[in-house]
């Protein structure tokens, strides 16, 4: 069953039966250049760490049975100091549903989402937090890109504005396990997850000390090494 939890958005909306053919959506999609791709290369759940891709980009993965994963790495231009863009990495996974009216609703697993923001010119530390944002895509289009001759996915945000075109990178999709990776944290703030997901490339973003556990949210300082590619722009 494709029952969603915590998705007030879809309450009352008529939902296509669970066995709906998500065929065309199935796979891993990435914006131009394939720099940002879902899966363990982007988010390492064992170390609980986001790995900065070479360049900004967006990636979505969808399974045939209603699971999704999303990865965003964006730089936000600073018109006052062009060499000081802010950068944001966001990772989520959960379930999605296609509504009868053609919209897609993404309901993330609230414990698992992660966000890393960096503002290198205003402070030395990046900010690493939980991230939980359900999404509605008003509609989507599948096509064979006329220039690159590869499958392409156009996603339109809730307000109708398009995401950059996404191109098919992997089929079947390249994703982390679709189950909850970080079951509710204990009073000490430690994750119960002990399972290793294998050897992963080292991250340029090195978390350091200083856990401040405040219920669902935490912050810790990360070194500024590797922030060079935050100077690229995207989207
Ligand atoms: C489809 O239904 C959902 C839930 O009612 C709504 O939020 C969304 O805007 C609708 N999409 C379109 C294209 O009308
Ligand atoms: C991105 O992935 C697709 C599918 O594997 C491949 O055809 C394409 O060449 C890749 N592009 C880059 C820039 O790596
Ligand atoms: C997660 O976000 C949704 C809306 O995006 C909200 O309804 C829900 O309460 C949030 N859950 C937590 C645990 O923050």
PDB file of N, CA and C in Angstrom, residues 15-109:
ATOM      1  N   UNK A  15      -6.540   9.799  -5.039  1.00  0.00           N
ATOM      2  CA  UNK A  15      -5.222   9.245  -5.299  1.00  0.00           C
ATOM      3  C   UNK A  15      -5.366   8.060  -6.251  1.00  0.00           C
ATOM      4  N   UNK A  16      -4.482   8.017  -7.212  1.00  0.00           N
ATOM      5  CA  UNK A  16      -4.501   6.910  -8.148  1.00  0.00           C
ATOM      6  C   UNK A  16      -4.110   5.634  -7.405  1.00  0.00           C
ATOM      7  N   UNK A  17      -4.679   4.536  -7.809  1.00  0.00           N
ATOM      8  CA  UNK A  17      -4.423   3.263  -7.134  1.00  0.00           C
ATOM      9  C   UNK A  17      -2.933   2.961  -7.056  1.00  0.00           C
ATOM     10  N   UNK A  18      -2.543   2.202  -6.022  1.00  0.00           N
ATOM     11  CA  UNK A  18      -1.129   1.970  -5.737  1.00  0.00           C
ATOM     12  C   UNK A  18      -0.408   1.301  -6.908  1.00  0.00           C
ATOM     13  N   UNK A  19      -1.120   0.524  -7.674  1.00  0.00           N
ATOM     14  CA  UNK A  19      -0.446  -0.207  -8.741  1.00  0.00           C
ATOM     15  C   UNK A  19      -0.295   0.636 -10.011  1.00  0.00           C
ATOM     16  N   UNK A  20      -0.495   1.956  -9.873  1.00  0.00           N
ATOM     17  CA  UNK A  20      -0.351   2.818 -11.031  1.00  0.00           C
ATOM     18  C   UNK A  20       1.037   2.660 -11.649  1.00  0.00           C
ATOM     19  N   UNK A  21       1.106   2.781 -12.940  1.00  0.00           N
ATOM     20  CA  UNK A  21       2.376   2.612 -13.640  1.00  0.00           C
ATOM     21  C   UNK A  21       3.200   3.891 -13.535  1.00  0.00           C
ATOM     22  N   UNK A  22       4.218   3.844 -12.690  1.00  0.00           N
ATOM     23  CA  UNK A  22       5.136   4.976 -12.587  1.00  0.00           C
ATOM     24  C   UNK A  22       6.282   4.791 -13.570  1.00  0.00           C
ATOM     25  N   UNK A  23       6.134   3.854 -14.480  1.00  0.00           N
ATOM     26  CA  UNK A  23       7.211   3.428 -15.350  1.00  0.00           C
ATOM     27  C   UNK A  23       8.107   4.526 -15.862  1.00  0.00           C
ATOM     28  N   UNK A  24       7.527   5.549 -16.437  1.00  0.00           N
ATOM     29  CA  UNK A  24       8.350   6.581 -17.062  1.00  0.00           C
ATOM     30  C   UNK A  24       9.146   7.385 -16.035  1.00  0.00           C
ATOM     31  N   UNK A  25       8.678   7.428 -14.807  1.00  0.00           N
ATOM     32  CA  UNK A  25       9.390   8.189 -13.780  1.00  0.00           C
ATOM     33  C   UNK A  25      10.549   7.388 -13.197  1.00  0.00           C
ATOM     34  N   UNK A  26      10.473   6.084 -13.305  1.00  0.00           N
ATOM     35  CA  UNK A  26      11.438   5.214 -12.628  1.00  0.00           C
ATOM     36  C   UNK A  26      12.858   5.477 -13.113  1.00  0.00           C
ATOM     37  N   UNK A  27      13.772   5.624 -12.156  1.00  0.00           N
ATOM     38  CA  UNK A  27      15.171   5.837 -12.499  1.00  0.00           C
ATOM     39  C   UNK A  27      15.741   6.985 -11.693  1.00  0.00           C
ATOM     40  N   UNK A  28      17.009   7.277 -11.968  1.00  0.00           N
ATOM     41  CA  UNK A  28      17.678   8.423 -11.351  1.00  0.00           C
ATOM     42  C   UNK A  28      17.858   9.496 -12.402  1.00  0.00           C
ATOM     43  N   UNK A  29      17.410  10.695 -12.060  1.00  0.00           N
ATOM     44  CA  UNK A  29      17.443  11.833 -12.967  1.00  0.00           C
ATOM     45  C   UNK A  29      18.360  12.894 -12.396  1.00  0.00           C
ATOM     46  N   UNK A  30      19.084  13.557 -13.272  1.00  0.00           N
ATOM     47  CA  UNK A  30      19.994  14.592 -12.793  1.00  0.00           C
ATOM     48  C   UNK A  30      20.023  15.749 -13.776  1.00  0.00           C
ATOM     49  N   UNK A  31      20.221  16.949 -13.245  1.00  0.00           N
ATOM     50  CA  UNK A  31      20.337  18.121 -14.109  1.00  0.00           C
ATOM     51  C   UNK A  31      21.629  18.020 -14.914  1.00  0.00           C
ATOM     52  N   UNK A  32      21.763  18.886 -15.866  1.00  0.00           N
ATOM     53  CA  UNK A  32      22.843  18.840 -16.846  1.00  0.00           C
ATOM     54  C   UNK A  32      24.209  18.565 -16.201  1.00  0.00           C
ATOM     55  N   UNK A  33      24.916  17.593 -16.728  1.00  0.00           N
ATOM     56  CA  UNK A  33      26.266  17.307 -16.266  1.00  0.00           C
ATOM     57  C   UNK A  33      26.359  16.168 -15.272  1.00  0.00           C
ATOM     58  N   UNK A  34      25.231  15.737 -14.718  1.00  0.00           N
ATOM     59  CA  UNK A  34      25.199  14.598 -13.780  1.00  0.00           C
ATOM     60  C   UNK A  34      26.052  14.841 -12.533  1.00  0.00           C
ATOM     61  N   UNK A  35      26.283  16.083 -12.153  1.00  0.00           N
ATOM     62  CA  UNK A  35      27.186  16.316 -11.020  1.00  0.00           C
ATOM     63  C   UNK A  35      26.536  15.948  -9.697  1.00  0.00           C
ATOM     64  N   UNK A  36      25.266  16.271  -9.575  1.00  0.00           N
ATOM     65  CA  UNK A  36      24.544  15.934  -8.349  1.00  0.00           C
ATOM     66  C   UNK A  36      23.666  14.732  -8.637  1.00  0.00           C
ATOM     67  N   UNK A  37      23.912  13.643  -7.920  1.00  0.00           N
ATOM     68  CA  UNK A  37      23.194  12.393  -8.160  1.00  0.00           C
ATOM     69  C   UNK A  37      22.796  11.811  -6.810  1.00  0.00           C
ATOM     70  N   UNK A  38      21.574  11.345  -6.699  1.00  0.00           N
ATOM     71  CA  UNK A  38      21.115  10.717  -5.459  1.00  0.00           C
ATOM     72  C   UNK A  38      21.947   9.474  -5.156  1.00  0.00           C
ATOM     73  N   UNK A  39      21.847   9.005  -3.919  1.00  0.00           N
ATOM     74  CA  UNK A  39      22.561   7.793  -3.530  1.00  0.00           C
ATOM     75  C   UNK A  39      23.666   8.083  -2.544  1.00  0.00           C
ATOM     76  N   UNK A  40      24.448   7.051  -2.212  1.00  0.00           N
ATOM     77  CA  UNK A  40      25.441   7.164  -1.137  1.00  0.00           C
ATOM     78  C   UNK A  40      26.572   8.132  -1.447  1.00  0.00           C
ATOM     79  N   UNK A  41      26.770   8.484  -2.714  1.00  0.00           N
ATOM     80  CA  UNK A  41      27.808   9.458  -3.031  1.00  0.00           C
ATOM     81  C   UNK A  41      27.431  10.857  -2.563  1.00  0.00           C
ATOM     82  N   UNK A  42      26.151  11.128  -2.455  1.00  0.00           N
ATOM     83  CA  UNK A  42      25.688  12.461  -2.041  1.00  0.00           C
ATOM     84  C   UNK A  42      25.478  12.515  -0.535  1.00  0.00           C
ATOM     85  N   UNK A  43      24.778  11.520  -0.011  1.00  0.00           N
ATOM     86  CA  UNK A  43      24.531  11.479   1.438  1.00  0.00           C
ATOM     87  C   UNK A  43      25.021  10.148   2.000  1.00  0.00           C
ATOM     88  N   UNK A  44      25.915  10.240   2.970  1.00  0.00           N
ATOM     89  CA  UNK A  44      26.459   9.071   3.636  1.00  0.00           C
ATOM     90  C   UNK A  44      25.735   8.925   4.980  1.00  0.00           C
ATOM     91  N   UNK A  45      24.776   7.998   5.050  1.00  0.00           N
ATOM     92  CA  UNK A  45      23.981   7.896   6.282  1.00  0.00           C
ATOM     93  C   UNK A  45      24.753   7.296   7.453  1.00  0.00           C
ATOM     94  N   UNK A  46      25.830   6.581   7.182  1.00  0.00           N
ATOM     95  CA  UNK A  46      26.609   5.983   8.261  1.00  0.00           C
ATOM     96  C   UNK A  46      27.386   7.064   9.002  1.00  0.00           C
ATOM     97  N   UNK A  47      28.030   7.933   8.235  1.00  0.00           N
ATOM     98  CA  UNK A  47      28.747   9.047   8.855  1.00  0.00           C
ATOM     99  C   UNK A  47      27.824  10.236   9.086  1.00  0.00           C
ATOM    100  N   UNK A  48      26.613  10.138   8.605  1.00  0.00           N
ATOM    101  CA  UNK A  48      25.655  11.237   8.651  1.00  0.00           C
ATOM    102  C   UNK A  48      26.285  12.512   8.097  1.00  0.00           C
ATOM    103  N   UNK A  49      26.586  12.451   6.821  1.00  0.00           N
ATOM    104  CA  UNK A  49      27.355  13.525   6.207  1.00  0.00           C
ATOM    105  C   UNK A  49      26.927  13.722   4.756  1.00  0.00           C
ATOM    106  N   UNK A  50      26.804  14.975   4.364  1.00  0.00           N
ATOM    107  CA  UNK A  50      26.540  15.296   2.961  1.00  0.00           C
ATOM    108  C   UNK A  50      27.870  15.535   2.263  1.00  0.00           C
ATOM    109  N   UNK A  51      28.039  14.927   1.101  1.00  0.00           N
ATOM    110  CA  UNK A  51      29.271  15.066   0.344  1.00  0.00           C
ATOM    111  C   UNK A  51      29.056  16.054  -0.806  1.00  0.00           C
ATOM    112  N   UNK A  52      29.862  17.095  -0.781  1.00  0.00           N
ATOM    113  CA  UNK A  52      29.723  18.163  -1.756  1.00  0.00           C
ATOM    114  C   UNK A  52      30.078  17.681  -3.164  1.00  0.00           C
ATOM    115  N   UNK A  53      29.143  17.771  -4.108  1.00  0.00           N
ATOM    116  CA  UNK A  53      29.491  17.393  -5.482  1.00  0.00           C
ATOM    117  C   UNK A  53      30.430  18.429  -6.119  1.00  0.00           C
ATOM    118  N   UNK A  54      30.937  18.069  -7.276  1.00  0.00           N
ATOM    119  CA  UNK A  54      31.865  18.952  -7.980  1.00  0.00           C
ATOM    120  C   UNK A  54      31.201  20.266  -8.381  1.00  0.00           C
ATOM    121  N   UNK A  55      29.962  20.176  -8.829  1.00  0.00           N
ATOM    122  CA  UNK A  55      29.226  21.360  -9.264  1.00  0.00           C
ATOM    123  C   UNK A  55      27.785  21.257  -8.769  1.00  0.00           C
ATOM    124  N   UNK A  56      27.109  22.385  -8.659  1.00  0.00           N
ATOM    125  CA  UNK A  56      25.705  22.353  -8.251  1.00  0.00           C
ATOM    126  C   UNK A  56      24.827  21.571  -9.224  1.00  0.00           C
ATOM    127  N   UNK A  57      23.722  21.132  -8.725  1.00  0.00           N
ATOM    128  CA  UNK A  57      22.776  20.404  -9.559  1.00  0.00           C
ATOM    129  C   UNK A  57      21.630  19.884  -8.722  1.00  0.00           C
ATOM    130  N   UNK A  58      20.714  19.200  -9.400  1.00  0.00           N
ATOM    131  CA  UNK A  58      19.528  18.639  -8.757  1.00  0.00           C
ATOM    132  C   UNK A  58      19.376  17.213  -9.239  1.00  0.00           C
ATOM    133  N   UNK A  59      18.976  16.328  -8.353  1.00  0.00           N
ATOM    134  CA  UNK A  59      18.733  14.947  -8.758  1.00  0.00           C
ATOM    135  C   UNK A  59      17.506  14.406  -8.037  1.00  0.00           C
ATOM    136  N   UNK A  60      16.706  13.664  -8.771  1.00  0.00           N
ATOM    137  CA  UNK A  60      15.579  12.926  -8.197  1.00  0.00           C
ATOM    138  C   UNK A  60      15.655  11.485  -8.647  1.00  0.00           C
ATOM    139  N   UNK A  61      15.330  10.564  -7.744  1.00  0.00           N
ATOM    140  CA  UNK A  61      15.177   9.159  -8.106  1.00  0.00           C
ATOM    141  C   UNK A  61      13.775   8.720  -7.736  1.00  0.00           C
ATOM    142  N   UNK A  62      13.221   7.829  -8.564  1.00  0.00           N
ATOM    143  CA  UNK A  62      11.900   7.273  -8.299  1.00  0.00           C
ATOM    144  C   UNK A  62      11.957   5.767  -8.506  1.00  0.00           C
ATOM    145  N   UNK A  63      11.294   5.034  -7.614  1.00  0.00           N
ATOM    146  CA  UNK A  63      11.174   3.592  -7.816  1.00  0.00           C
ATOM    147  C   UNK A  63       9.798   3.291  -8.387  1.00  0.00           C
ATOM    148  N   UNK A  64       9.667   2.103  -8.925  1.00  0.00           N
ATOM    149  CA  UNK A  64       8.401   1.717  -9.533  1.00  0.00           C
ATOM    150  C   UNK A  64       7.322   1.547  -8.467  1.00  0.00           C
ATOM    151  N   UNK A  65       7.737   1.304  -7.213  1.00  0.00           N
ATOM    152  CA  UNK A  65       6.743   1.068  -6.166  1.00  0.00           C
ATOM    153  C   UNK A  65       6.546   2.271  -5.242  1.00  0.00           C
ATOM    154  N   UNK A  66       6.858   3.476  -5.719  1.00  0.00           N
ATOM    155  CA  UNK A  66       6.425   4.670  -5.002  1.00  0.00           C
ATOM    156  C   UNK A  66       7.398   5.307  -4.032  1.00  0.00           C
ATOM    157  N   UNK A  67       8.692   4.973  -4.115  1.00  0.00           N
ATOM    158  CA  UNK A  67       9.672   5.635  -3.268  1.00  0.00           C
ATOM    159  C   UNK A  67      10.457   6.662  -4.089  1.00  0.00           C
ATOM    160  N   UNK A  68      10.926   7.706  -3.396  1.00  0.00           N
ATOM    161  CA  UNK A  68      11.726   8.706  -4.097  1.00  0.00           C
ATOM    162  C   UNK A  68      12.896   9.118  -3.216  1.00  0.00           C
ATOM    163  N   UNK A  69      13.866   9.752  -3.849  1.00  0.00           N
ATOM    164  CA  UNK A  69      14.998  10.345  -3.139  1.00  0.00           C
ATOM    165  C   UNK A  69      15.349  11.617  -3.898  1.00  0.00           C
ATOM    166  N   UNK A  70      15.710  12.669  -3.172  1.00  0.00           N
ATOM    167  CA  UNK A  70      16.061  13.916  -3.851  1.00  0.00           C
ATOM    168  C   UNK A  70      17.363  14.465  -3.297  1.00  0.00           C
ATOM    169  N   UNK A  71      18.131  15.102  -4.166  1.00  0.00           N
ATOM    170  CA  UNK A  71      19.407  15.707  -3.783  1.00  0.00           C
ATOM    171  C   UNK A  71      19.513  17.065  -4.481  1.00  0.00           C
ATOM    172  N   UNK A  72      19.744  18.079  -3.684  1.00  0.00           N
ATOM    173  CA  UNK A  72      19.905  19.433  -4.221  1.00  0.00           C
ATOM    174  C   UNK A  72      21.250  19.991  -3.767  1.00  0.00           C
ATOM    175  N   UNK A  73      21.946  20.626  -4.665  1.00  0.00           N
ATOM    176  CA  UNK A  73      23.152  21.371  -4.304  1.00  0.00           C
ATOM    177  C   UNK A  73      23.072  22.672  -5.086  1.00  0.00           C
ATOM    178  N   UNK A  74      22.818  23.749  -4.367  1.00  0.00           N
ATOM    179  CA  UNK A  74      22.571  25.010  -5.034  1.00  0.00           C
ATOM    180  C   UNK A  74      23.459  26.104  -4.485  1.00  0.00           C
ATOM    181  N   UNK A  75      23.869  26.971  -5.351  1.00  0.00           N
ATOM    182  CA  UNK A  75      24.588  28.165  -4.939  1.00  0.00           C
ATOM    183  C   UNK A  75      23.674  29.351  -5.199  1.00  0.00           C
ATOM    184  N   UNK A  76      23.618  30.239  -4.237  1.00  0.00           N
ATOM    185  CA  UNK A  76      22.750  31.402  -4.368  1.00  0.00           C
ATOM    186  C   UNK A  76      23.635  32.623  -4.570  1.00  0.00           C
ATOM    187  N   UNK A  77      23.476  33.253  -5.714  1.00  0.00           N
ATOM    188  CA  UNK A  77      24.341  34.379  -6.063  1.00  0.00           C
ATOM    189  C   UNK A  77      24.170  35.521  -5.069  1.00  0.00           C
ATOM    190  N   UNK A  78      25.263  36.200  -4.807  1.00  0.00           N
ATOM    191  CA  UNK A  78      25.245  37.375  -3.951  1.00  0.00           C
ATOM    192  C   UNK A  78      25.592  38.576  -4.820  1.00  0.00           C
ATOM    193  N   UNK A  79      24.592  39.367  -5.205  1.00  0.00           N
ATOM    194  CA  UNK A  79      24.850  40.458  -6.152  1.00  0.00           C
ATOM    195  C   UNK A  79      25.784  41.523  -5.579  1.00  0.00           C
ATOM    196  N   UNK A  80      25.825  41.638  -4.237  1.00  0.00           N
ATOM    197  CA  UNK A  80      26.680  42.654  -3.623  1.00  0.00           C
ATOM    198  C   UNK A  80      28.142  42.210  -3.650  1.00  0.00           C
ATOM    199  N   UNK A  81      28.392  40.967  -3.238  1.00  0.00           N
ATOM    200  CA  UNK A  81      29.753  40.419  -3.339  1.00  0.00           C
ATOM    201  C   UNK A  81      29.694  39.141  -4.154  1.00  0.00           C
ATOM    202  N   UNK A  82      29.909  39.253  -5.451  1.00  0.00           N
ATOM    203  CA  UNK A  82      29.742  38.092  -6.334  1.00  0.00           C
ATOM    204  C   UNK A  82      30.619  36.905  -5.956  1.00  0.00           C
ATOM    205  N   UNK A  83      31.690  37.137  -5.213  1.00  0.00           N
ATOM    206  CA  UNK A  83      32.544  36.019  -4.840  1.00  0.00           C
ATOM    207  C   UNK A  83      32.071  35.363  -3.544  1.00  0.00           C
ATOM    208  N   UNK A  84      30.936  35.820  -2.997  1.00  0.00           N
ATOM    209  CA  UNK A  84      30.434  35.284  -1.729  1.00  0.00           C
ATOM    210  C   UNK A  84      29.048  34.663  -1.849  1.00  0.00           C
ATOM    211  N   UNK A  85      28.877  33.689  -2.706  1.00  0.00           N
ATOM    212  CA  UNK A  85      27.554  33.068  -2.773  1.00  0.00           C
ATOM    213  C   UNK A  85      27.340  32.170  -1.570  1.00  0.00           C
ATOM    214  N   UNK A  86      26.091  32.036  -1.199  1.00  0.00           N
ATOM    215  CA  UNK A  86      25.744  31.021  -0.211  1.00  0.00           C
ATOM    216  C   UNK A  86      25.507  29.714  -0.955  1.00  0.00           C
ATOM    217  N   UNK A  87      25.702  28.633  -0.269  1.00  0.00           N
ATOM    218  CA  UNK A  87      25.450  27.331  -0.884  1.00  0.00           C
ATOM    219  C   UNK A  87      24.551  26.508   0.026  1.00  0.00           C
ATOM    220  N   UNK A  88      23.717  25.705  -0.569  1.00  0.00           N
ATOM    221  CA  UNK A  88      22.805  24.846   0.181  1.00  0.00           C
ATOM    222  C   UNK A  88      22.826  23.444  -0.406  1.00  0.00           C
ATOM    223  N   UNK A  89      22.985  22.452   0.461  1.00  0.00           N
ATOM    224  CA  UNK A  89      22.797  21.058   0.055  1.00  0.00           C
ATOM    225  C   UNK A  89      21.599  20.521   0.824  1.00  0.00           C
ATOM    226  N   UNK A  90      20.722  19.823   0.116  1.00  0.00           N
ATOM    227  CA  UNK A  90      19.542  19.248   0.763  1.00  0.00           C
ATOM    228  C   UNK A  90      19.341  17.821   0.273  1.00  0.00           C
ATOM    229  N   UNK A  91      19.052  16.937   1.211  1.00  0.00           N
ATOM    230  CA  UNK A  91      18.801  15.541   0.846  1.00  0.00           C
ATOM    231  C   UNK A  91      17.555  15.055   1.575  1.00  0.00           C
ATOM    232  N   UNK A  92      16.690  14.368   0.827  1.00  0.00           N
ATOM    233  CA  UNK A  92      15.501  13.769   1.447  1.00  0.00           C
ATOM    234  C   UNK A  92      15.151  12.475   0.721  1.00  0.00           C
ATOM    235  N   UNK A  93      14.403  11.626   1.402  1.00  0.00           N
ATOM    236  CA  UNK A  93      13.802  10.491   0.723  1.00  0.00           C
ATOM    237  C   UNK A  93      12.487  10.141   1.418  1.00  0.00           C
ATOM    238  N   UNK A  94      11.669   9.364   0.735  1.00  0.00           N
ATOM    239  CA  UNK A  94      10.370   9.026   1.286  1.00  0.00           C
ATOM    240  C   UNK A  94       9.501   8.395   0.226  1.00  0.00           C
ATOM    241  N   UNK A  95       8.205   8.698   0.315  1.00  0.00           N
ATOM    242  CA  UNK A  95       7.275   8.122  -0.658  1.00  0.00           C
ATOM    243  C   UNK A  95       6.672   9.227  -1.519  1.00  0.00           C
ATOM    244  N   UNK A  96       6.313   8.854  -2.722  1.00  0.00           N
ATOM    245  CA  UNK A  96       5.616   9.815  -3.575  1.00  0.00           C
ATOM    246  C   UNK A  96       4.364   9.173  -4.124  1.00  0.00           C
ATOM    247  N   UNK A  97       3.429  10.021  -4.489  1.00  0.00           N
ATOM    248  CA  UNK A  97       2.200   9.551  -5.120  1.00  0.00           C
ATOM    249  C   UNK A  97       1.847  10.451  -6.272  1.00  0.00           C
ATOM    250  N   UNK A  98       1.294   9.849  -7.275  1.00  0.00           N
ATOM    251  CA  UNK A  98       0.758  10.618  -8.382  1.00  0.00           C
ATOM    252  C   UNK A  98      -0.734  10.768  -8.150  1.00  0.00           C
ATOM    253  N   UNK A  99      -1.182  12.010  -8.059  1.00  0.00           N
ATOM    254  CA  UNK A  99      -2.604  12.262  -7.830  1.00  0.00           C
ATOM    255  C   UNK A  99      -3.367  12.116  -9.148  1.00  0.00           C
ATOM    256  N   UNK A 100      -4.669  11.968  -9.017  1.00  0.00           N
ATOM    257  CA  UNK A 100      -5.504  11.781 -10.206  1.00  0.00           C
ATOM    258  C   UNK A 100      -5.413  12.983 -11.146  1.00  0.00           C
ATOM    259  N   UNK A 101      -5.125  14.166 -10.594  1.00  0.00           N
ATOM    260  CA  UNK A 101      -5.051  15.362 -11.448  1.00  0.00           C
ATOM    261  C   UNK A 101      -3.665  15.555 -12.075  1.00  0.00           C
ATOM    262  N   UNK A 102      -2.788  14.580 -11.907  1.00  0.00           N
ATOM    263  CA  UNK A 102      -1.476  14.646 -12.566  1.00  0.00           C
ATOM    264  C   UNK A 102      -0.371  15.216 -11.691  1.00  0.00           C
ATOM    265  N   UNK A 103      -0.703  15.744 -10.511  1.00  0.00           N
ATOM    266  CA  UNK A 103       0.336  16.283  -9.636  1.00  0.00           C
ATOM    267  C   UNK A 103       1.068  15.149  -8.924  1.00  0.00           C
ATOM    268  N   UNK A 104       2.297  15.443  -8.501  1.00  0.00           N
ATOM    269  CA  UNK A 104       3.095  14.490  -7.719  1.00  0.00           C
ATOM    270  C   UNK A 104       3.259  15.044  -6.317  1.00  0.00           C
ATOM    271  N   UNK A 105       3.017  14.215  -5.322  1.00  0.00           N
ATOM    272  CA  UNK A 105       3.204  14.625  -3.930  1.00  0.00           C
ATOM    273  C   UNK A 105       4.342  13.804  -3.340  1.00  0.00           C
ATOM    274  N   UNK A 106       5.327  14.496  -2.774  1.00  0.00           N
ATOM    275  CA  UNK A 106       6.473  13.836  -2.174  1.00  0.00           C
ATOM    276  C   UNK A 106       6.365  13.994  -0.654  1.00  0.00           C
ATOM    277  N   UNK A 107       6.329  12.862   0.047  1.00  0.00           N
ATOM    278  CA  UNK A 107       6.221  12.871   1.511  1.00  0.00           C
ATOM    279  C   UNK A 107       7.499  12.282   2.093  1.00  0.00           C
ATOM    280  N   UNK A 108       8.407  13.146   2.559  1.00  0.00           N
ATOM    281  CA  UNK A 108       9.688  12.641   3.062  1.00  0.00           C
ATOM    282  C   UNK A 108       9.562  11.935   4.406  1.00  0.00           C
ATOM    283  N   UNK A 109      10.518  11.062   4.684  1.00  0.00           N
ATOM    284  CA  UNK A 109      10.663  10.479   6.023  1.00  0.00           C
ATOM    285  C   UNK A 109      11.277  11.574   6.883  1.00  0.00           C
TER     286      UNK A 109
END
